[in-house]
Short mmCIF file of C-alpha atoms and ligand atoms in Angstrom, two decimals:
data_model
loop_
_atom_site.label_atom_id
_atom_site.label_comp_id
_atom_site.label_asym_id
_atom_site.label_seq_id
_atom_site.Cartn_x
_atom_site.Cartn_y
_atom_site.Cartn_z
CA UNK A 1 -0.03 -0.04 -0.12
CA UNK A 2 1.30 3.37 -0.81
CA UNK A 3 0.65 6.02 1.92
CA UNK A 4 -0.89 9.24 0.24
CA UNK A 5 1.50 12.10 0.19
CA UNK A 6 0.07 15.69 0.35
CA UNK A 7 2.77 18.38 -0.14
CA UNK A 8 2.07 22.14 0.27
CA UNK A 9 4.21 24.07 -2.11
CA UNK A 10 3.88 27.66 -1.07
CA UNK A 11 6.18 28.89 -3.83
CA UNK A 12 7.22 32.46 -3.18
CA UNK A 13 4.40 33.35 -0.72
CA UNK A 14 4.26 34.18 3.19
CA UNK A 15 6.80 36.17 5.13
CA UNK A 16 8.36 34.31 7.89
CA UNK A 17 5.81 35.52 10.53
CA UNK A 18 2.97 34.34 8.09
CA UNK A 19 4.52 31.05 7.75
CA UNK A 20 4.83 30.64 11.50
CA UNK A 21 1.25 31.58 11.94
CA UNK A 22 0.24 28.93 9.37
CA UNK A 23 2.36 26.21 10.93
CA UNK A 24 1.05 27.03 14.49
CA UNK A 25 -2.62 26.76 13.15
CA UNK A 26 -1.87 23.61 11.10
CA UNK A 27 -0.58 21.89 14.26
CA UNK A 28 -3.76 22.60 16.03
CA UNK A 29 -6.02 20.96 13.47
CA UNK A 30 -3.65 18.04 12.39
CA UNK A 31 -4.58 14.54 13.62
CA UNK A 32 -1.69 12.77 15.36
CA UNK A 33 -1.63 9.58 13.47
CA UNK A 34 -2.13 10.67 9.98
CA UNK A 35 -3.06 8.05 7.36
CA UNK A 36 -1.82 10.72 4.97
CA UNK A 37 1.76 12.07 5.03
CA UNK A 38 1.83 15.84 5.04
CA UNK A 39 4.76 17.98 4.03
CA UNK A 40 5.05 21.70 4.01
CA UNK A 41 7.58 23.43 1.79
CA UNK A 42 8.02 27.14 2.63
CA UNK A 43 10.64 29.51 1.32
CA UNK A 44 14.16 29.09 2.24
CA UNK A 45 13.98 32.03 4.72
CA UNK A 46 10.95 30.34 6.62
CA UNK A 47 12.46 26.94 6.88
CA UNK A 48 14.37 27.40 10.24
CA UNK A 49 11.21 28.88 12.06
CA UNK A 50 8.72 26.47 10.55
CA UNK A 51 11.02 23.55 11.38
CA UNK A 52 10.98 24.37 15.00
CA UNK A 53 7.15 24.57 14.97
CA UNK A 54 6.67 21.27 13.22
CA UNK A 55 8.96 19.37 15.61
CA UNK A 56 6.87 16.77 17.45
CA UNK A 57 4.05 17.14 14.86
CA UNK A 58 3.04 14.62 12.18
CA UNK A 59 3.81 17.30 9.38
CA UNK A 60 7.21 17.11 7.89
CA UNK A 61 9.29 20.06 6.37
CA UNK A 62 10.40 20.25 2.70
CA UNK A 63 12.43 22.73 0.51
CA UNK A 64 11.30 24.00 -2.80
CA UNK A 65 14.66 23.80 -4.39
CA UNK A 66 18.18 22.90 -3.65
CA UNK A 67 21.62 23.24 -5.41
CA UNK A 68 23.92 20.56 -6.86
CA UNK A 69 26.95 21.15 -4.84
CA UNK A 70 27.77 20.71 -1.20
CA UNK A 71 29.30 24.17 -0.70
CA UNK A 72 31.41 26.72 -2.41
CA UNK A 73 31.18 29.89 -4.52
CA UNK A 74 27.69 29.66 -5.79
CA UNK A 75 26.16 32.97 -4.72
CA UNK A 76 22.46 32.68 -3.73
CA UNK A 77 22.36 28.81 -3.70
CA UNK A 78 21.53 26.32 -0.85
CA UNK A 79 23.02 23.03 -0.43
CA UNK A 80 21.44 19.77 0.66
CA UNK A 81 23.62 19.56 3.68
CA UNK A 82 22.08 22.97 4.80
CA UNK A 83 18.53 21.75 4.25
CA UNK A 84 19.28 18.64 6.38
CA UNK A 85 20.55 20.52 9.16
CA UNK A 86 17.45 22.67 9.30
CA UNK A 87 15.22 19.44 9.56
CA UNK A 88 14.16 19.18 5.93
CA UNK A 89 13.10 15.74 5.09
CA UNK A 90 11.92 16.52 1.59
CA UNK A 91 12.99 18.62 -1.34
CA UNK A 92 10.94 19.44 -4.59
CA UNK A 93 13.05 19.31 -7.66
CA UNK A 94 12.55 20.51 -11.22
CA UNK A 95 9.25 22.25 -10.68
CA UNK A 96 8.11 23.66 -14.06
CA UNK A 97 8.47 27.29 -12.70
CA UNK A 98 12.10 26.61 -12.09
CA UNK A 99 12.27 24.88 -15.62
CA UNK A 100 10.81 27.89 -17.23
CA UNK A 101 11.88 31.01 -15.36
CA UNK A 102 15.25 29.69 -14.19
CA UNK A 103 16.08 27.69 -17.23
CA UNK A 104 16.59 24.45 -15.33
CA UNK A 105 17.09 21.46 -17.73
CA UNK A 106 16.89 17.63 -17.18
CA UNK A 107 20.73 17.40 -16.73
CA UNK A 108 20.68 20.08 -13.86
CA UNK A 109 17.61 18.54 -12.19
CA UNK A 110 19.27 15.13 -12.41
CA UNK A 111 22.45 16.64 -10.63
CA UNK A 112 20.31 18.28 -7.91
CA UNK A 113 18.36 15.05 -7.41
CA UNK A 114 21.34 12.93 -7.11
CA UNK A 115 23.15 15.09 -4.64
CA UNK A 116 19.84 15.46 -2.56
CA UNK A 117 19.38 11.60 -2.51
CA UNK A 118 23.14 11.17 -1.44
CA UNK A 119 22.22 13.17 1.70
CA UNK A 120 19.11 11.03 2.31
CA UNK A 121 16.65 13.74 1.39
CA UNK A 122 13.39 12.52 -0.13
CA UNK A 123 12.86 14.29 -3.50
CA UNK A 124 9.86 15.09 -5.39
CA UNK A 125 10.60 15.33 -9.07
CA UNK A 126 8.15 17.30 -11.06
CA UNK A 127 7.27 16.54 -14.65
CA UNK A 128 4.60 17.75 -16.99
CA UNK A 129 3.70 19.05 -20.41
CA UNK A 130 3.05 22.61 -21.65
CA UNK A 131 -0.46 23.37 -23.14
CA UNK A 132 1.25 23.37 -26.72
CA UNK A 133 2.63 19.90 -26.05
CA UNK A 134 -0.57 18.62 -24.64
CA UNK A 135 -2.41 19.87 -27.67
CA UNK A 136 0.21 18.05 -29.98
CA UNK A 137 -0.26 14.81 -27.97
CA UNK A 138 3.26 15.03 -26.75
CA UNK A 139 2.48 14.48 -23.18
CA UNK A 140 3.97 11.02 -22.88
CA UNK A 141 7.26 11.88 -24.78
CA UNK A 142 7.88 14.79 -22.55
CA UNK A 143 7.10 13.11 -19.38
CA UNK A 144 9.22 10.15 -20.39
CA UNK A 145 12.26 12.30 -21.20
CA UNK A 146 11.90 14.20 -17.86
CA UNK A 147 11.73 10.89 -16.10
CA UNK A 148 14.50 9.07 -17.79
CA UNK A 149 16.79 12.12 -17.79
CA UNK A 150 15.91 13.28 -14.36
CA UNK A 151 16.43 9.93 -12.80
CA UNK A 152 19.64 8.92 -14.83
CA UNK A 153 22.26 7.22 -12.46
CA UNK A 154 19.78 6.75 -9.57
CA UNK A 155 19.71 3.28 -8.05
CA UNK A 156 17.00 1.00 -6.86
CA UNK A 157 17.73 1.55 -3.16
CA UNK A 158 17.48 5.47 -3.80
CA UNK A 159 14.18 5.06 -5.66
CA UNK A 160 12.62 4.42 -2.27
CA UNK A 161 13.18 8.14 -1.56
CA UNK A 162 11.82 9.30 -4.80
CA UNK A 163 8.27 10.62 -5.42
CA UNK A 164 7.20 11.71 -8.89
CA UNK A 165 4.68 14.81 -9.10
CA UNK A 166 2.86 14.90 -12.41
CA UNK A 167 1.84 18.56 -12.95
CA UNK A 168 0.35 19.31 -16.39
CA UNK A 169 1.65 22.92 -16.74
CA UNK A 170 -1.59 24.17 -18.19
CA UNK A 171 -3.32 23.09 -15.09
CA UNK A 172 -1.09 25.08 -12.60
CA UNK A 173 -2.65 28.16 -11.04
CA UNK A 174 -5.20 28.23 -13.95
CA UNK A 175 -8.34 26.56 -12.26
CA UNK A 176 -8.10 23.90 -15.00
CA UNK A 177 -7.44 20.31 -13.95
CA UNK A 178 -6.94 17.20 -15.93
CA UNK A 179 -10.00 15.00 -15.48
CA UNK A 180 -9.22 12.43 -12.75
CA UNK A 181 -9.48 9.68 -15.35
CA UNK A 182 -6.97 11.55 -17.74
CA UNK A 183 -4.62 12.28 -14.94
CA UNK A 184 -4.73 8.55 -13.79
CA UNK A 185 -3.86 7.35 -17.41
CA UNK A 186 -0.56 9.47 -17.29
CA UNK A 187 0.12 8.26 -13.71
CA UNK A 188 -0.18 4.63 -14.96
CA UNK A 189 2.22 5.30 -17.78
CA UNK A 190 4.68 6.92 -15.45
CA UNK A 191 4.58 3.82 -13.16
CA UNK A 192 5.08 1.74 -16.35
CA UNK A 193 8.19 4.00 -17.13
CA UNK A 194 9.63 3.49 -13.60
CA UNK A 195 8.93 -0.29 -13.82
CA UNK A 196 10.77 -0.46 -16.94
CA UNK A 197 13.78 1.51 -15.88
CA UNK A 198 14.15 -0.42 -12.48
CA UNK A 199 11.67 -3.35 -11.87
CA UNK A 200 7.87 -3.80 -11.25
CA UNK A 201 8.28 -3.70 -7.36
CA UNK A 202 10.06 -0.29 -7.66
CA UNK A 203 7.19 0.99 -9.86
CA UNK A 204 4.42 -0.35 -7.58
CA UNK A 205 6.04 1.13 -4.49
CA UNK A 206 6.67 4.49 -5.95
CA UNK A 207 4.20 7.32 -5.05
CA UNK A 208 2.87 9.62 -7.85
CA UNK A 209 1.41 12.83 -6.88
CA UNK A 210 -0.79 14.85 -9.14
CA UNK A 211 -0.55 18.73 -9.11
CA UNK A 212 -2.38 21.55 -10.88
CA UNK A 213 -5.36 23.43 -9.40
CA UNK A 214 -5.99 20.81 -6.73
CA UNK A 215 -8.82 22.06 -4.37
CA UNK A 216 -10.83 20.72 -1.51
CA UNK A 217 -13.68 20.24 -4.03
CA UNK A 218 -11.63 18.09 -6.55
CA UNK A 219 -9.34 16.05 -4.26
CA UNK A 220 -11.63 13.23 -3.48
CA UNK A 221 -12.32 12.32 -7.12
CA UNK A 222 -8.62 12.51 -7.85
CA UNK A 223 -7.76 10.23 -4.76
CA UNK A 224 -10.28 7.70 -5.93
CA UNK A 225 -8.06 6.81 -8.89
CA UNK A 226 -5.96 3.77 -8.74
CA UNK A 227 -2.51 5.46 -9.53
CA UNK A 228 -2.82 8.97 -7.85
CA UNK A 229 -1.05 8.79 -4.60
CA UNK A 230 -1.40 12.23 -3.29
CA UNK A 231 -1.08 15.93 -4.41
CA UNK A 232 1.30 18.71 -4.78
CA UNK A 233 -0.70 21.72 -3.91
CA UNK A 234 -0.01 25.47 -4.69
CA UNK A 235 -2.73 28.04 -4.14
CA UNK A 236 -5.05 25.90 -1.97
CA UNK A 237 -2.12 25.12 0.34
CA UNK A 238 -1.93 28.72 1.46
CA UNK A 239 -4.66 28.66 3.82
CA UNK A 240 -4.83 26.15 6.58
CA UNK A 241 -8.69 25.79 6.09
CA UNK A 242 -8.33 24.63 2.45
CA UNK A 243 -5.29 22.67 2.93
CA UNK A 244 -6.73 20.71 5.98
CA UNK A 245 -9.61 19.77 3.75
CA UNK A 246 -7.40 18.34 1.18
CA UNK A 247 -5.37 16.42 3.88
CA UNK A 248 -8.82 15.03 5.18
CA UNK A 249 -10.25 14.28 1.78
CA UNK A 250 -12.99 11.77 2.14
CA UNK A 251 -13.36 11.96 5.94
CA UNK A 252 -16.57 13.34 7.64
CA UNK A 253 -15.96 16.19 10.14
P1 13P B 1 -1.74 25.31 -7.87
O1 13P B 1 -2.21 24.37 -6.98
O2 13P B 1 -1.76 26.76 -7.54
O3 13P B 1 -2.30 25.08 -9.45
O4 13P B 1 -0.17 24.91 -8.25
C1 13P B 1 0.34 23.62 -8.50
C2 13P B 1 1.73 23.57 -8.29
O5 13P B 1 2.44 24.05 -9.16
C3 13P B 1 2.25 22.79 -7.26
O6 13P B 1 3.68 22.67 -7.17
#
């Protein structure tokens, strides 16, 4: 059984004090023994404070990015060692916004992922197609290349610390979502790609999150699908009220 994973990607939102307020409030409403794994990814500057608040809670801390070197003359960058020391358990790698605005390619993403895994961080590798690629029926080709190149050189043992987030770029922040059925078809193909690259067991064990306009009112239908193992949530993770509804999908109050 794959334990569902709900990740809040706050992107460049919330000052440190706002992040602290959210974390304190989330702790109040989070159940102790979660049957869902919860990860909060604030900006780098808020990691330290949020880490202290989440200590002893069932929610884990994640970062939105990491660099591919341990230390050195890389102005503005943050290494996996630094994230580990702050208490990060997860890191998002290769988000489409980083691919687009910061020109990250599969080779760089692969280097980041491998170093993060070396330092025992759990990685969320983001993949997904643009609207033009979707309209040209290129979804599978794009996703396959992003996975194959992003995971090059990763071994089976390390795959235990990898989650893939399928985020169709045309669904991010737009209010459009892939239908649960269409998303599930892509998730199944992703699982097959992983099984072919590694083995069936690795494919079966790997969690695949869906991302792109996930909201309290569409999460249940997504989670009913056989191969959707959680969500990477942007806008709807910014308020405790909506994020907790996503975490508690399918549960009565
Ligand atoms: P939205 O939930 O705001 O569409 O963002 C999705 C996303 O990019 C999460 O990483």
